[in-house]
Amino acid sequence: MQSGGDFSNGFHGDQHRELELEDKQVPGLSSFGRAKRRSHAGARDPRGGLANVLRVSDQLGEQKSLETSESSPPPCTDFDVAYFHSYAHVGIHEEMIKDRARTETYREAIMQHQSLIQGKVVVDVGCGTGILSIFCAQAGAKRVYAVDASDIAVQAKEVVKANGLSEKVIVLHGRVEDVEIDEEVDVIISEWMGYMLLYESMLGSVITARDRWLKPGGLILPSHATLYMAPVSHPDRYSHSIDFWRNVYGIDMSAMMQLAKQCAFEEPSVESISGENVLTWPEVVKHIDCQTIKIQELDSVTARYKFNSMMRAPMHGFAFWFDVEFSGPTSLPAKNTSETSVASGSSSISPSGEVNQKKRTNPSDALVLSTSPEAPPTHWQQTIVYFYDPIDVEQDQVIEGSVTLSQSKENRRFMNIHLEYSSAGRSFVKESVMR
């Protein structure tokens, strides 16, 4: 983790300190019992044979016949085994499929790019139940390789069979890093995004699939992704979790407040907020072009930010959300700005709750799936990194600092979050782990 020389773990000259959470071993889920959400084409040898499975490498060091990434595939860990086992549960897939903004946007993106999919070979990375693979087959794909390491691949094969697509959709039960496909592909599709975009590290498998199989100029859906952040005020949430303890049935329980803060705000919180909670225009943390990004770029992402508060309010933390864009290979790349894209245009979130539409520079008006506070709700919601104590800010007050997101050494699917922020002459550091 990085730490600037001008920052301390609390106020300068003050007794208040943000608790340091980096490298703390806390098993299990967050204090809100957040269910892990992301089906990923990765991490263990398949158990049991499937009729439509191509061969899987038995040796980690086996040389591939096609071009591969420079680095060796990451080894399968116990964390990976447990992670993929969790995605055999139908509830996670039900939640994702019932997210209409997510599922219908993917289907629309497939149909918008039907001319690039029809008669072509597709790889679906982290296929889950196989719904995106079937959408591609319905769009006229010549062949679809549906890859998933979870045992949900068994059900995916049955779903494919029930829809009469067994000759077209080939289910591969194994890691993208390990399975073999003996041809180049024209299209890669994947719903790889985790909370805060990068949580659970699935994008690495999409990159691996791209480097192993995608033809030059091939299509990747989604094509671009952008992670945003903004300071937020959320007094209702703070009151509900913390101020509650001041008076409990007439009993002073304020002695519980410090523990309540740690339990409520130690880890990032996945929840829904509105544009009214956002204090400033958002800033870009990371813009991703799926055609060019390298796996090494995902190890650690650092961005500096400078906000100007648009109102007087208590600042309770920072919110993070993301957009993904579905552009064809000849489209102009998404512009790296602090504007949030929704639907077929781009928008900026106003703290007053308004959405200011702007036409994209891309004349094709690329389809965008947004998880911003002003977009239609999704199961990703927004991710909030709360402070243990709010900071009062005035209108036009500057809030600046940096954020570093890095893969945890404990488990690469976890994400370390290191926030440095200062305002009105006071500086802070907040560190947490998204597990």
GROMACS .gro file of C-alpha atoms in nm, residues 40-45 59-61 69-78 80 84 175-178 200-209 212 295-296 299 407 411-413:
model
   43
   40HIS     CA    1  -1.601  -1.684  -1.351
   41ALA     CA    2  -1.442  -1.920  -1.600
   42GLY     CA    3  -1.167  -2.015  -1.380
   43ALA     CA    4  -1.012  -2.223  -1.121
   44ARG     CA    5  -1.017  -2.594  -1.091
   45ASP     CA    6  -1.001  -2.914  -1.289
   59GLN     CA    7  -0.016  -3.042  -1.663
   60LEU     CA    8   0.024  -2.682  -1.553
   61GLY     CA    9   0.338  -2.639  -1.760
   69SER     CA   10  -0.013  -1.478  -2.251
   70GLU     CA   11   0.347  -1.415  -2.152
   71SER     CA   12   0.288  -1.521  -1.791
   72SER     CA   13   0.183  -1.865  -1.675
   73PRO     CA   14  -0.178  -1.914  -1.563
   74PRO     CA   15  -0.230  -1.847  -1.192
   75PRO     CA   16  -0.238  -2.168  -0.989
   76CYS     CA   17  -0.564  -2.303  -0.855
   77THR     CA   18  -0.586  -2.222  -0.484
   78ASP     CA   19  -0.817  -2.338  -0.209
   80ASP     CA   20  -1.051  -2.057  -0.599
   84PHE     CA   21  -1.627  -2.166  -0.778
  175ARG     CA   22  -1.070  -2.277  -1.647
  176VAL     CA   23  -1.027  -2.051  -1.946
  177GLU     CA   24  -0.659  -2.078  -1.858
  178ASP     CA   25  -0.667  -2.457  -1.897
  200GLU     CA   26  -1.330  -1.094  -0.782
  201SER     CA   27  -1.068  -1.051  -1.056
  202MET     CA   28  -1.260  -1.208  -1.342
  203LEU     CA   29  -1.134  -0.967  -1.606
  204GLY     CA   30  -0.801  -1.152  -1.606
  205SER     CA   31  -0.970  -1.458  -1.754
  206VAL     CA   32  -1.126  -1.246  -2.030
  207ILE     CA   33  -0.780  -1.112  -2.112
  208THR     CA   34  -0.645  -1.467  -2.116
  209ALA     CA   35  -0.919  -1.578  -2.355
  212ARG     CA   36  -0.522  -1.724  -2.651
  295ILE     CA   37  -0.329  -0.855  -1.687
  296GLN     CA   38  -0.045  -0.680  -1.505
  299ASP     CA   39  -0.253  -0.594  -0.994
  407GLN     CA   40  -0.540  -0.750  -0.548
  411ASN     CA   41  -0.662  -1.401  -0.195
  412ARG     CA   42  -0.640  -1.242  -0.539
  413ARG     CA   43  -1.019  -1.232  -0.559
   0.00000   0.00000   0.00000
